[in-house]
Amino acid sequence: MSIFGSISEAFSQFEGGSGPSILTTALQGTGLGGNGGIVNALQENGLAGHVESWLSGGENMPITADQLRAVLSNEQVQQIATHFGLPVDTALNLLAQPLPAAVDQASLNGSLSDASA
């Protein structure tokens, strides 16, 4: 599959409403354990305000690929890229764009359920 095919397939999965489960699956191979793991890593690395916006009822603050790269190890970044079958920069951009909405959708009353953590 071409890189554009991989990107198109990944975005169609996010747009189809399966964003939280797609992200959880992609993150499980990183040792983060899913949405809860990435949320904890972001909170511990100076992005608690972003996470709070995703878990609250307000507008979700965006996150950039560079912010994700600063939080994740090189190995974790490579595992995410391998999962999506994309170059690292493309995979980080693909993860960063829907992450706020996916965490928001996976949360219930401001916290993540055990199923997504």
Coordinates of C-alpha atoms in Angstrom, one line a residue:
M1 CA 0.0 0.0 0.0
S2 CA 1.3 3.5 -0.8
I3 CA 1.9 6.1 1.8
F4 CA -1.2 8.0 0.6
G5 CA -3.2 4.8 0.8
S6 CA -2.1 4.3 4.4
I7 CA -2.9 7.9 5.3
S8 CA -6.3 7.7 3.6
E9 CA -7.1 4.4 5.4
A10 CA -6.1 5.7 8.8
F11 CA -8.1 8.9 8.4
S12 CA -11.1 7.0 7.2
Q13 CA -11.0 4.9 10.4
F14 CA -10.8 8.1 12.5
E15 CA -13.7 9.7 10.6
G16 CA -15.7 6.6 10.9
G17 CA -16.0 7.1 14.7
S18 CA -13.5 4.4 15.7
G19 CA -10.8 7.0 16.6
P20 CA -10.5 6.1 20.3
S21 CA -10.1 2.3 19.6
I22 CA -7.7 2.9 16.7
L23 CA -5.5 5.1 19.0
T24 CA -5.7 2.7 21.8
T25 CA -4.5 -0.1 19.6
A26 CA -1.7 2.0 18.2
L27 CA -0.5 3.0 21.7
Q28 CA -0.7 -0.5 23.3
G29 CA 2.4 -1.6 21.5
T30 CA 4.4 1.3 23.0
G31 CA 4.2 0.3 26.6
L32 CA 1.9 3.2 27.3
G33 CA -1.1 0.9 27.6
G34 CA -3.6 3.0 25.6
N35 CA -5.2 6.3 26.0
G36 CA -4.7 6.4 29.8
G37 CA -0.9 5.9 29.3
I38 CA -0.5 8.7 26.8
V39 CA -2.7 11.0 29.0
N40 CA -0.4 10.3 32.0
A41 CA 2.7 10.8 30.0
L42 CA 1.4 14.2 28.7
Q43 CA 0.3 15.3 32.1
E44 CA 3.8 14.4 33.6
N45 CA 5.5 16.3 30.8
G46 CA 3.9 19.8 31.0
L47 CA 0.8 19.2 29.0
A48 CA -1.7 18.8 31.9
G49 CA -3.7 21.8 30.7
H50 CA -4.1 20.2 27.3
V51 CA -5.3 17.0 28.8
E52 CA -7.7 18.8 31.2
S53 CA -9.3 20.5 28.2
W54 CA -9.9 17.1 26.6
L55 CA -11.4 15.6 29.7
S56 CA -13.6 18.7 30.5
G57 CA -16.7 19.8 28.7
G58 CA -15.0 22.7 27.0
E59 CA -13.1 23.1 23.8
N60 CA -10.2 20.7 23.2
M61 CA -6.8 22.3 23.0
P62 CA -4.8 20.9 20.0
I63 CA -1.5 19.1 20.4
T64 CA 1.3 19.1 17.8
A65 CA 3.5 16.3 16.5
D66 CA 6.5 18.1 18.1
Q67 CA 4.8 18.1 21.5
L68 CA 4.1 14.3 21.2
R69 CA 7.7 13.7 20.1
A70 CA 8.9 15.5 23.2
V71 CA 6.8 13.2 25.4
L72 CA 7.4 9.9 23.7
S73 CA 10.6 7.9 23.5
N74 CA 12.2 7.3 20.1
E75 CA 11.2 3.6 20.4
Q76 CA 7.6 4.5 21.1
V77 CA 7.5 6.9 18.2
Q78 CA 8.9 4.2 15.9
Q79 CA 6.4 1.7 17.2
I80 CA 3.5 4.1 16.4
A81 CA 4.9 4.7 12.9
T82 CA 5.3 1.0 12.3
H83 CA 1.7 0.4 13.5
F84 CA 0.3 2.9 10.9
G85 CA 2.8 1.8 8.3
L86 CA 3.9 5.4 7.8
P87 CA 7.1 7.5 8.2
V88 CA 7.6 8.8 11.8
D89 CA 6.7 12.5 11.1
T90 CA 3.5 11.5 9.2
A91 CA 2.5 9.1 12.0
L92 CA 3.0 11.7 14.7
N93 CA 0.9 14.2 12.8
L94 CA -1.7 11.5 12.2
L95 CA -1.8 10.8 16.0
A96 CA -1.7 14.4 17.1
Q97 CA -4.6 15.6 15.0
P98 CA -7.4 13.3 16.4
L99 CA -5.9 12.6 19.9
P100 CA -7.8 15.4 21.7
A101 CA -11.1 14.3 20.3
A102 CA -10.4 10.6 20.9
V103 CA -9.5 11.2 24.5
D104 CA -12.5 13.3 24.9
Q105 CA -14.7 10.6 23.4
A106 CA -13.1 7.9 25.5
S107 CA -13.7 9.8 28.7
L108 CA -16.8 9.7 30.9
N109 CA -17.4 12.6 33.3
G110 CA -13.8 13.8 33.1
S111 CA -12.0 10.5 33.5
L112 CA -10.9 7.7 31.2
S113 CA -12.6 4.3 31.7
D114 CA -10.4 1.2 32.5
A115 CA -11.2 -0.1 29.0
S116 CA -9.3 2.8 27.4
A117 CA -6.6 3.2 29.9

